Structures are given as structure tokens and as C-alpha cells.
Amino acid sequence: MALPMLPGNSLNKNLGKNKFHKSQHFDYSNGVRMMVGSGKPGIGGELLLGQKSQPNYSIFPNGEGSDTPSWVAFDKQVLSFNAFFQEAVPQKREEKYRVRKCKIYFYLEDDTIQVVEPELKNSGIPQGTLIRRHRIPLPPPDGECFYTVHDFNINQQMVLYSRIFMVTDCDPFTRNFLRKMGVRLNPTNSTPLDPYSNLRQEMEKSMKPLRPYERLDTLKQFLDHDRNVLRFYCHWDDSENMFGDPRELTLHYFLADDTIEIREVIYPNSGRDATPKFLHRSKLPKHAPNPKRQPGDITDRTVLNVFGPMGQGGRYILDSLKTGAVHEQFYKDSDLTLGGMVNVWGRRVVICDCDNFTKEFYRSKYGIEDFSPVQYKAPLAPKPPRPVPPYNGFGSEEDSLCSCQGLLPKPPQKDFRKLMEKDRQGLESNVLRFMGKMVTENPIDRDRLFIISFYLSDDTICVFEPPQRNTGVLAGKFLERGRVKKPGQKLFKSEISQYFSAQDLYVGARINLNNQGFQLIDADEYAFNYMEQHAEEFPRANMGSIISKIRSIPEDKQNEIKQFLTLSDPGNTGLIPYEPFRGLLVGLECGLSEHEVMMLGRCFCERQQPEAEVGLMLAVAQDHLRKKHFESFSDMTRAFTHEDRHRTGHLSTKEARTICKAFQLPLAEDLLRALLKKFDAGSEEMDYHAFLAGINWRENPASPVLPDDALKFNVDWSREARGPEVKSINYTVLLEDVFGSVNTNSNQPNTLTNPTL
């Protein structure tokens, strides 16, 4: 360049310019991406010819406030202003101008404005939304800008589309928001009165109709109380009249329209006609009977005078003060109370009682709590007992009794609910099994053992004798299942005989089953557990009553008990054997039975669980499988291998049990569960190869087992494996629970266990 680089001498417009990028069509506004459109600037962001810079929606500079977009931060937040504008009314004599009140709403999320005018009744002007919601530009010469929140204040004028609005006040939210924005609010201004609107209001107040009808709105009462009826049980004593007697009535009060209906209670064979209603549904006057009224006497309005001819074309004046109206009182719900009297057209009806809905209605509405019924008749005499003929010996006693209760004999009904509750459900057998011996002088029968089963579902008893070696007695069923009568009852009598119940059977009891005496010497674990769980039904298994019996002994014997227990434990271990403990309680003569002594032993004992031998269990399992001819071991091996996806040789106990059940392995549930537990080695998975090899009696036969050894793991008469017996008693805990705290030097912890007998 020939000219020097001085201001005013350079013709290069790009001199000093450092932005040469092409403008894009998209930009950010209030943190939101949006399209610029026709306002796209030129190279480097410079405005083109005729363009002006468009401000963003928000007037806050960058760095103030949160980064949340405005449509999220100010969602559902609106500023509300009270405003008015004057509108000229040309060519009208009544008014020259009118003042129109409106509401201006400013939406903070997008700076939009909406103007709404409340609708007035009979205004004759289209009202409602005057300006729909959108951004409103400022008046010229700032027409390219829009209204923002800083353009609003109280007691100022705003020009919205060439219409001047005067802002007078705002709501509390708007006032608080503007103050936090730093806006100094102007004092509020009052809205001027509209002369023509005031004139219209005064004219409406001064206008009175020539025929002032009063509107009686009963629709709300009907909608609130439709189908709601108060029921009262009443009594009317008509014995003073000839051939009169007391009557029983039922009064219905309909809350929907305050009407009353009365029906008479007519018993069968009373000699009265079954009339449909004693009083038809209507409003019941309080002061009845009154003189008969002529038609038109009881009206809502009275006529003062009539002008012109009667009927069509005549005129009349109504009495607005109701000087000649006849007022008659009717019964309401507040007049009906228990013990009160209702005048039913001259008949004195006494209210004696009501139903539950009526009691709840008066309790909630009037706060009445006393609903004692009124006794109006003597109680019914007890029915004489119906004599029942004695039992004739045909069928059961229940069958004979049902044949006497009707012409058509019906079978006796069973306790179906008890049957469903106490029937066998899974592992819950609901059968109490006891071990018993015969009470006889015969030495051979004295050693025989019997299993006495009591079924709780129908109170039946079954006696079974298990086989014993070298006794010479054929084992099997000794007594068929059925209910057994208690001894000492007459055969032919009118009363139903008494049968043995579950409370009559306990360890140590002597029962007579069909003239054969038995003494119960033991019970299975299910029977003991069931009695303990239902101690309220079985008093001999209730630990509270057992301990109270021990506490009732004299004090000198209590000292003897403490001394005996201390001497029986020379090592101060806190434990004594069960047999000395049992002998001590039996010798006290405090009324404890053998069952109660065993309950004490179960409660205050030290549990010792014997460990079973795996080899003996496998031998017993092979013996069962051999007798059942089970040989599907190869198929079971393939099934176990198929389930073992990772070929680890181990499966979970649950999956192994499922496969055994699928092949119908003929082993008892208790024995199968014990075997699976032995092979899982305390973990969740078991070695199924070792399990299958152990029960395979073809390839790995075990040594034969004796019958006595097989009975240890076989399903015996108790349907469960025999548990450990009570061997030691923790007497320190017993003394503390029965006689209070005692001073002992025992090092054993005072813990209670629930062992298995």
C-alpha cells in the first residue's frame, strides 16, 4: 500500500477484525437451543444491513442464577396484576365512558403475557380473554423488544397494543417475587368506580317483584338422604278400649322428605287381619286430631284482595307478611327419642328401641350416646323341655335322636368346620399318638405295648399293637377307629352319651376303652408339641398352671427341694439327672401327673442330639429299595448329570430332592431328608455321585441290618424319627422361675431349650 497505515487512510475493512466465521442458524437462549431463523447475522456475527440486535428472553446476565432452563425453573409460576382501562362510549346518553377491570398474567417461563377480563352478569359486552397468551412487544420506538419482568410495577401505566392499562395491585406471590428481584414497589392504587354500573346496581336493589314467591329448595335434602330411613320399634297400648290389646308397631322416618310411615307387627295366629300399613307415608302433625281444614286453608300465601272477575282476567294481591297463613307443626327427627311419645292422630305411641343405623345417625348428628331400650312387655317364659324317648338300641344315639325331631328322619349333622380345620394338611397330621399298656393282672398282657391314636378332626380313637418278637401275640389292629364312650354310663337313656375327648388323654392317664383298661406311658413328639402350642385347651401342658402347683406347696417342703437339688449336684454344674428330678416331684404329692412332670423336664432340660451313622442309614435305605424292587439307578445318574450344567459333580439339596421325587424313590421323607443332609457336608450343594453309589444296592450292597437297627431310622408309629431323650435338668433356671432368684455357684448359662422326648 502506498498510503501510510494511519487512521482514515486505510481502505481495508477487515483491518483489526479477528472473527471471520460463518454464522450458524442455531443459538442458545435462556439455556435452550433454538433456531435463529431470519435473524441470522453475517460473517463474524456482524449485523447485516437493516438488522437489529434481538435481546434474549431473560434479562439476567451470564453467571447469575442457576443453570436450569427458565421453562424448568419457572414452571407454573405466574405473576398476577390487577389493572383497569377506560373505554369511551359515544352516542349513548346513559354513560360517557366505562371502567373495565381485568387481570394481567405474566408467565415467567417464557415472558408471555395474557389479559383476562372477569365476566359480569348482564353486561352486554364480550368479556373473557382480551389478549391471548404470547410475547407482547413494547410500544414504539422500542417495537423490536418485548416486555420483561422488570417492566412491571404497581401504580403505573402499561401500553398493550395501543390500549393503556393502569396496574393497581398484585397478589402476595407477585409482591414477594418482585421484592426478591430488587424491584421497589409503588404504593397500591384504587380502581375508580364505573358510574353506569353503580346505577344498575342501585336499580336492581330497588326493584321488587309484584308477586314475591319464596323458593323452597328440597333437592339437596333429597340427594343427601335418599334411601336413608330411620327405624323405630314402638308400642301402642290399646287395652283401655273394648277388645283392645297391646300392639307392636314399626315406625319409619324418611330423611329425604321428613315423612313418617307406620307398620304393624302381626304375628302368626294372632287373629288380626294383615293390613298393609297402620299409617300411610305422610307428614305427621304434632297436634292431631285438629278440626278439618277446608281446601285452601293451609297454603304458603294468603290473598289480600281480588280485582275484577274471578278466574281468567282477574287480578289479586298476595300477602307478603303472611298475616292469615295457618302454621302447623310436624314431627321432625329431633322429636323422636327413645322413651318419647308420638301422637299418631290421637293414639299415644311410645318409642321403645331403634336399629343400628338410627343409633349411628343420632350419635353423629346430635351426640346422643344413651340408647337404652324401653321394656314394654314381660320376658317370654322359658319353653318347657321337650322330653326325648330313651335310646332304643337301633343305630347310634344320634340317629335315634334325629328320628324323634321330625316326621322325616334326617342323618345327624357332623361338625364340618372342625373336620376342615383339623384334617390332615401336609405334615400336620392332627393326630395325637400315645404309647399305652394294658391294666391287667395277666403277666403276659401286662408287657404288651399299644399305640393309641386320637384323631382331632372327628374325636375318634384307634388302637394298634405293633409287632414284638417272641411274645406269642399276633400284632395288628386292636380297636377299630371310632368314638369311644366313657365308662359308667347307662345304655338306654334319653341323654347323649359322653365320649372321650383330647383333654382326657395324657401321659399317666388311665382310660377304659370298651371295658379294657389302658395306662398311657408315653406320647410322640407331635402330641407334645401340639399340647404345648394349645396350652389353653390342655391344662396339663400349661406351664403356668404347673408352676403354680409347685408354688402352692408349703415353705418347709420348698427348702427340702432346694436342699435336695443342691446335694444332687456336688460339682455345682447346675444340672441333675432326670430320674432323681422325677422322683422328687412325684414324692412331693403336689398333684402333678406324669404328663406335667414330663412338661417340666422338656422345659428345663439340656438338649443332647445323638449323631446318626451314615453307614447304618445307607444300609436301611438299601433294605427299603431292595424290598420295593427299585433299580432305576442308571436313569437317576443321567438325570443328575443333565441337571449338572457345569459338570462339577455337585447339585443343590433342593434339586436332588426334586429328582428323587420325580423317580418316586421309595424312601420315607425323614430318611431321605437325613441322607441328603449327610451328603451336603454342611454346604448348600451335595455330591450326588457318592449319594447314588451309597443307595445302589446292586453294585454296592451294604451289610444286612437287624430289625432293631432298622427301627431307629424307619418311620415308626410316631411318623417321625425318634429324637433325643431328656437326660439332664437345669435346676438353677427352674428354681429361679418357680421360687424367684437363688444364689448358686453354677457356671452354666441360664438358657431354656425345647428338647425332644
XYZ file of C-alpha atoms in Angstrom, residues 21-493:
473
model
C -16.510 -17.400 10.930
C -19.799 -18.033 9.182
C -22.825 -17.528 11.412
C -24.967 -20.565 12.169
C -28.721 -20.928 12.239
C -28.854 -22.086 15.874
C -28.148 -20.269 19.115
C -28.754 -20.503 22.886
C -31.448 -18.507 24.648
C -32.097 -18.997 28.373
C -30.021 -22.167 28.192
C -32.240 -23.660 25.481
C -31.103 -24.454 21.939
C -33.298 -22.757 19.376
C -33.273 -21.760 15.708
C -32.367 -18.162 14.865
C -34.311 -18.037 11.578
C -34.380 -14.759 9.655
C -32.324 -13.021 12.335
C -29.138 -14.841 11.261
C -26.219 -12.335 11.300
C -23.411 -12.083 8.781
C -19.727 -13.077 8.763
C -18.191 -12.918 12.223
C -21.545 -12.213 13.844
C -21.848 -8.728 12.386
C -25.345 -7.437 11.767
C -26.449 -7.218 8.183
C -27.977 -4.147 6.631
C -31.273 -3.358 8.321
C -30.813 -5.890 11.165
C -31.019 -5.015 14.839
C -29.792 -6.996 17.807
C -32.554 -9.094 19.334
C -32.378 -9.400 23.160
C -32.819 -12.777 24.806
C -35.941 -13.743 26.730
C -34.187 -13.385 30.037
C -32.573 -10.075 31.044
C -30.214 -11.690 33.528
C -26.547 -11.525 32.611
C -24.480 -14.686 32.306
C -23.320 -16.122 35.612
C -26.369 -15.153 37.704
C -28.915 -17.674 38.915
C -28.931 -21.419 38.339
C -28.095 -23.193 35.095
C -31.600 -24.685 34.913
C -33.583 -23.555 31.841
C -36.277 -20.994 32.511
C -39.051 -23.313 31.374
C -37.969 -25.692 34.152
C -37.043 -23.218 36.887
C -40.183 -21.079 36.489
C -42.641 -23.799 35.556
C -46.210 -22.964 36.670
C -45.067 -19.640 38.221
C -47.183 -16.690 37.105
C -47.247 -13.052 38.212
C -50.774 -11.690 38.615
C -51.631 -7.971 38.466
C -54.937 -6.141 38.913
C -55.498 -3.479 36.274
C -58.212 -1.480 34.534
C -58.666 0.609 31.422
C -61.216 3.216 30.418
C -63.260 2.784 27.284
C -65.162 5.690 25.728
C -68.856 5.166 24.950
C -70.007 7.537 22.202
C -73.588 8.066 21.106
C -75.133 6.933 24.407
C -76.944 9.069 26.904
C -76.674 6.856 29.987
C -72.870 6.653 30.059
C -69.947 8.529 28.527
C -67.249 6.027 29.473
C -66.960 2.735 31.284
C -64.252 1.333 33.561
C -63.342 -2.257 32.768
C -61.425 -4.293 35.318
C -59.071 -7.021 34.167
C -56.230 -9.332 35.214
C -52.748 -9.265 33.667
C -50.812 -12.567 33.927
C -47.059 -12.642 33.235
C -45.635 -16.166 32.716
C -42.054 -16.325 33.949
C -41.104 -19.405 31.943
C -41.281 -17.709 28.542
C -42.062 -13.997 29.252
C -45.560 -14.287 27.771
C -48.497 -12.078 28.805
C -52.209 -12.794 28.994
C -55.005 -10.312 29.765
C -58.318 -11.631 31.085
C -61.447 -9.652 31.993
C -63.827 -11.289 34.523
C -67.296 -11.836 33.149
C -70.103 -9.780 34.678
C -73.742 -10.785 34.648
C -75.913 -8.991 32.034
C -73.062 -6.680 30.984
C -73.781 -6.946 27.253
C -70.045 -6.771 26.479
C -67.939 -9.651 25.135
C -65.678 -10.451 28.073
C -63.147 -13.137 28.989
C -59.687 -13.341 27.397
C -58.882 -9.936 25.880
C -55.291 -10.760 24.839
C -54.242 -14.354 24.350
C -51.010 -15.598 25.854
C -47.948 -14.568 23.800
C -44.988 -12.196 23.958
C -46.124 -8.582 23.641
C -43.724 -6.026 22.106
C -43.008 -2.708 23.725
C -44.667 0.421 22.311
C -42.754 2.371 19.605
C -39.986 3.263 19.157
C -38.874 0.077 21.017
C -41.076 -2.223 18.989
C -38.332 -4.768 18.425
C -38.110 -5.504 22.176
C -40.599 -7.307 24.329
C -41.972 -6.856 27.826
C -39.896 -8.434 30.597
C -40.393 -8.811 34.301
C -38.641 -5.507 35.021
C -41.270 -3.604 33.022
C -43.943 -4.411 35.612
C -44.719 -2.444 38.752
C -47.713 -1.220 40.730
C -49.423 2.108 40.122
C -48.057 2.583 36.627
C -49.424 2.583 33.106
C -48.701 -0.082 30.504
C -49.447 0.164 26.789
C -50.515 -3.150 25.312
C -51.340 -2.848 21.633
C -52.209 0.885 21.867
C -54.500 0.309 24.855
C -53.476 1.910 28.131
C -53.781 -0.310 31.197
C -53.407 1.082 34.714
C -51.866 -1.507 37.107
C -53.351 -1.029 40.583
C -52.321 -4.019 42.715
C -50.895 -7.581 42.656
C -51.182 -10.781 44.641
C -48.835 -11.731 47.535
C -46.748 -14.117 45.404
C -46.081 -11.408 42.828
C -45.251 -8.872 45.513
C -42.771 -11.226 47.180
C -41.173 -12.214 43.859
C -40.622 -8.624 42.735
C -39.114 -7.672 46.080
C -36.619 -10.522 45.830
C -35.778 -9.285 42.329
C -34.854 -5.919 43.803
C -37.818 -4.026 42.385
C -39.061 -1.176 44.558
C -42.853 -1.452 44.501
C -45.025 1.636 44.269
C -47.976 2.102 46.635
C -51.202 0.450 45.584
C -53.920 2.404 43.820
C -57.685 2.011 43.893
C -59.849 1.257 40.898
C -62.265 4.091 40.037
C -65.962 3.365 40.121
C -67.996 2.916 36.992
C -70.997 5.344 37.152
C -73.233 3.283 34.960
C -72.512 0.024 36.838
C -73.353 1.701 40.140
C -76.606 2.984 38.655
C -77.519 -0.529 37.526
C -76.819 -1.986 40.963
C -78.976 0.612 42.709
C -81.809 -0.047 40.270
C -81.642 -3.829 40.908
C -81.726 -3.316 44.675
C -84.749 -1.036 44.457
C -86.691 -3.410 42.215
C -89.147 -5.748 43.972
C -91.356 -8.260 42.218
C -95.106 -7.733 42.405
C -95.641 -11.411 43.278
C -92.818 -12.352 45.686
C -92.650 -16.146 45.613
C -90.368 -17.908 48.058
C -88.310 -20.731 46.656
C -88.225 -23.809 48.869
C -85.251 -25.897 47.762
C -85.716 -29.515 48.871
C -83.462 -31.077 46.234
C -80.350 -31.020 48.438
C -82.121 -32.840 51.255
C -83.391 -35.425 48.799
C -79.952 -36.014 47.243
C -78.200 -36.235 50.618
C -80.671 -38.543 52.380
C -82.367 -40.522 49.641
C -82.971 -44.144 50.749
C -81.929 -43.235 54.304
C -84.671 -44.328 56.687
C -84.730 -44.262 60.492
C -86.404 -47.301 62.014
C -88.001 -47.262 65.464
C -89.735 -50.094 67.316
C -92.837 -48.725 69.042
C -95.608 -49.882 71.351
C -99.265 -48.798 71.483
C -101.300 -49.850 74.492
C -104.930 -50.164 73.346
C -106.084 -52.233 76.316
C -108.349 -49.428 77.619
C -110.763 -49.863 74.732
C -113.120 -52.761 74.452
C -111.467 -55.811 72.926
C -108.218 -53.862 72.786
C -104.785 -55.233 73.492
C -101.171 -54.007 73.204
C -99.843 -53.544 69.691
C -96.297 -53.641 68.352
C -95.508 -51.099 65.624
C -92.548 -50.242 63.416
C -92.116 -46.519 62.633
C -90.149 -45.487 59.540
C -88.914 -41.902 59.282
C -87.773 -40.947 55.761
C -84.973 -38.393 55.914
C -85.434 -37.408 52.251
C -88.738 -35.552 52.829
C -89.456 -35.811 56.623
C -92.376 -38.185 56.162
C -93.447 -40.982 58.526
C -94.804 -44.436 57.822
C -96.022 -46.913 60.483
C -96.480 -50.655 60.016
C -97.995 -53.075 62.494
C -96.186 -56.242 63.538
C -98.709 -59.045 63.147
C -97.687 -62.434 64.484
C -99.000 -65.689 63.055
C -102.284 -66.903 64.514
C -102.891 -63.538 66.202
C -106.467 -63.299 64.862
C -105.892 -59.921 63.175
C -106.171 -59.008 59.532
C -102.830 -58.409 57.851
C -103.383 -54.769 56.907
C -100.675 -53.342 54.660
C -99.978 -50.219 56.721
C -101.015 -48.744 60.039
C -100.271 -45.195 58.754
C -99.576 -44.261 55.150
C -96.438 -42.326 54.381
C -97.088 -38.635 55.026
C -96.085 -35.803 57.308
C -97.408 -36.414 60.793
C -98.760 -33.310 62.607
C -97.931 -32.938 66.285
C -101.329 -31.590 67.435
C -103.730 -34.082 65.933
C -106.636 -34.585 65.663
C -107.386 -30.939 64.797
C -110.505 -29.523 63.107
C -110.809 -30.373 59.483
C -109.448 -27.756 57.154
C -111.223 -26.586 54.068
C -109.384 -26.701 50.764
C -107.126 -23.662 50.558
C -106.846 -23.050 54.302
C -103.307 -24.365 54.565
C -101.338 -22.523 51.868
C -97.960 -20.870 51.588
C -99.522 -17.479 50.791
C -102.770 -15.665 51.630
C -104.738 -13.416 49.223
C -105.479 -9.893 50.401
C -107.888 -8.731 47.693
C -109.151 -9.659 44.250
C -109.749 -7.156 41.464
C -112.023 -7.810 38.556
C -113.804 -11.029 37.687
C -112.805 -14.355 39.233
C -110.693 -16.646 37.097
C -109.067 -15.569 33.890
C -108.643 -11.832 33.522
C -108.825 -11.143 37.253
C -106.073 -9.756 39.424
C -105.229 -10.355 43.055
C -102.767 -9.148 45.650
C -100.767 -11.586 47.821
C -99.947 -11.010 51.462
C -96.152 -10.870 51.732
C -96.341 -10.730 55.559
C -98.378 -13.971 55.792
C -100.891 -12.476 58.194
C -103.601 -15.061 57.551
C -101.371 -18.108 56.974
C -102.035 -21.232 59.055
C -98.833 -22.679 60.545
C -98.884 -26.335 61.547
C -96.040 -28.196 63.214
C -94.977 -31.634 62.019
C -92.750 -34.245 63.615
C -89.024 -33.978 62.796
C -86.128 -36.329 63.500
C -85.230 -34.252 66.574
C -88.631 -35.067 68.141
C -88.135 -38.845 68.009
C -86.291 -40.149 71.088
C -86.249 -43.453 72.923
C -88.893 -43.394 75.636
C -90.721 -40.494 73.996
C -94.346 -40.425 72.947
C -95.641 -39.789 69.418
C -99.195 -38.588 68.845
C -100.444 -40.568 65.849
C -103.826 -38.952 65.251
C -104.869 -39.318 68.860
C -103.067 -42.612 69.568
C -100.224 -42.471 72.078
C -97.358 -44.479 70.591
C -94.255 -44.991 72.750
C -90.846 -45.351 71.072
C -89.017 -48.282 72.695
C -85.996 -49.147 70.533
C -84.274 -48.491 67.182
C -81.870 -50.187 64.795
C -78.111 -49.694 64.456
C -78.317 -47.213 61.562
C -80.633 -44.987 63.594
C -78.292 -45.146 66.594
C -75.326 -44.128 64.455
C -77.341 -41.256 62.901
C -78.303 -39.770 66.262
C -74.802 -40.358 67.622
C -73.146 -38.421 64.780
C -75.743 -35.628 64.400
C -76.948 -34.973 67.959
C -74.204 -36.585 70.064
C -76.568 -38.973 71.865
C -74.848 -41.985 73.448
C -77.590 -43.487 75.640
C -79.771 -45.875 73.646
C -81.203 -47.984 76.444
C -84.327 -49.788 75.182
C -87.662 -49.464 76.967
C -89.110 -52.744 78.212
C -92.792 -52.785 77.340
C -93.606 -56.468 77.721
C -92.740 -59.234 80.106
C -89.970 -61.591 79.020
C -91.111 -64.768 77.380
C -91.490 -67.762 79.620
C -88.862 -70.420 79.033
C -90.013 -73.183 76.794
C -90.721 -76.389 78.628
C -88.156 -79.064 77.903
C -89.243 -81.451 75.233
C -88.987 -84.989 76.593
C -86.939 -87.303 74.452
C -87.622 -91.026 74.463
C -84.737 -93.203 75.619
C -82.321 -94.844 73.240
C -83.871 -97.958 71.695
C -80.665 -99.669 70.610
C -81.148 -99.296 66.841
C -78.289 -97.415 65.182
C -76.348 -94.795 67.078
C -77.757 -92.466 69.716
C -77.586 -89.519 67.291
C -79.608 -91.444 64.685
C -82.326 -92.264 67.198
C -82.443 -88.635 68.377
C -82.834 -87.320 64.787
C -85.738 -89.698 64.199
C -87.577 -88.029 67.104
C -87.092 -84.444 65.858
C -89.267 -84.643 62.751
C -91.572 -86.772 60.676
C -88.892 -87.247 58.038
C -85.743 -88.668 59.664
C -82.529 -86.875 58.761
C -78.978 -88.105 59.274
C -77.088 -86.419 62.140
C -75.011 -83.429 61.103
C -71.269 -83.598 61.575
C -69.016 -80.746 62.626
C -67.817 -79.935 59.125
C -65.887 -76.840 60.235
C -63.891 -78.846 62.772
C -63.253 -81.508 60.138
C -61.796 -78.949 57.714
C -59.650 -77.255 60.369
C -58.266 -80.411 61.981
C -57.985 -82.621 58.913
C -54.558 -83.677 57.686
C -52.800 -80.810 55.890
C -49.329 -81.645 54.599
C -47.083 -82.565 57.522
C -49.756 -81.530 60.017
C -51.490 -84.830 60.782
C -53.626 -83.544 63.695
C -53.367 -86.987 65.247
C -52.220 -87.420 68.869
C -50.451 -90.744 69.393
C -49.767 -92.257 72.809
C -47.955 -95.386 73.977
C -50.057 -97.465 76.349
C -50.068 -100.694 78.317
C -52.886 -102.900 79.490
C -54.054 -102.546 83.078
C -54.414 -106.234 83.956
C -53.113 -108.899 86.316
C -52.115 -111.206 83.480
C -48.286 -111.124 83.240
C -48.385 -111.835 79.503
C -50.756 -108.959 78.686
C -49.011 -106.619 81.083
C -45.940 -106.331 78.814
C -47.881 -105.728 75.605
C -47.473 -102.266 74.063
C -50.223 -100.446 72.183
C -50.348 -97.313 70.031
C -53.457 -95.280 70.886
C -54.201 -92.666 68.203
C -56.679 -89.849 68.772
C -57.919 -88.051 65.612
C -58.723 -84.404 66.334
C -60.886 -83.995 63.215
C -63.754 -86.182 64.496
C -62.717 -87.243 68.080
C -62.225 -90.878 67.095
C -59.790 -93.338 68.693
C -57.846 -96.162 67.072
C -55.706 -98.738 68.948
C -52.907 -100.602 67.177
C -50.493 -103.156 68.586
C -47.016 -103.115 66.974
C -45.289 -106.463 66.482
C -42.924 -107.658 69.242
C -40.544 -110.574 68.944
C -41.068 -113.756 70.949
C -44.294 -112.617 72.601
C -46.603 -115.168 71.066
C -49.247 -112.484 70.414
C -50.482 -111.617 66.960
C -49.957 -107.902 66.372
C -52.196 -105.648 64.325
C -55.336 -103.600 64.764
C -56.702 -103.918 68.284
C -59.608 -101.413 68.139
C -61.340 -100.114 65.015
C -61.349 -96.346 64.581
C -64.422 -94.762 66.102
C -65.701 -92.717 69.008
C -65.473 -94.445 72.370
C -67.934 -93.806 75.194
C -66.735 -93.068 78.672
C -67.399 -95.884 81.157
C -70.102 -95.753 83.833
C -72.984 -94.573 81.613
C -76.360 -96.197 81.109
C -77.044 -97.750 77.756
C -80.737 -96.920 77.290
C -81.215 -93.293 78.334
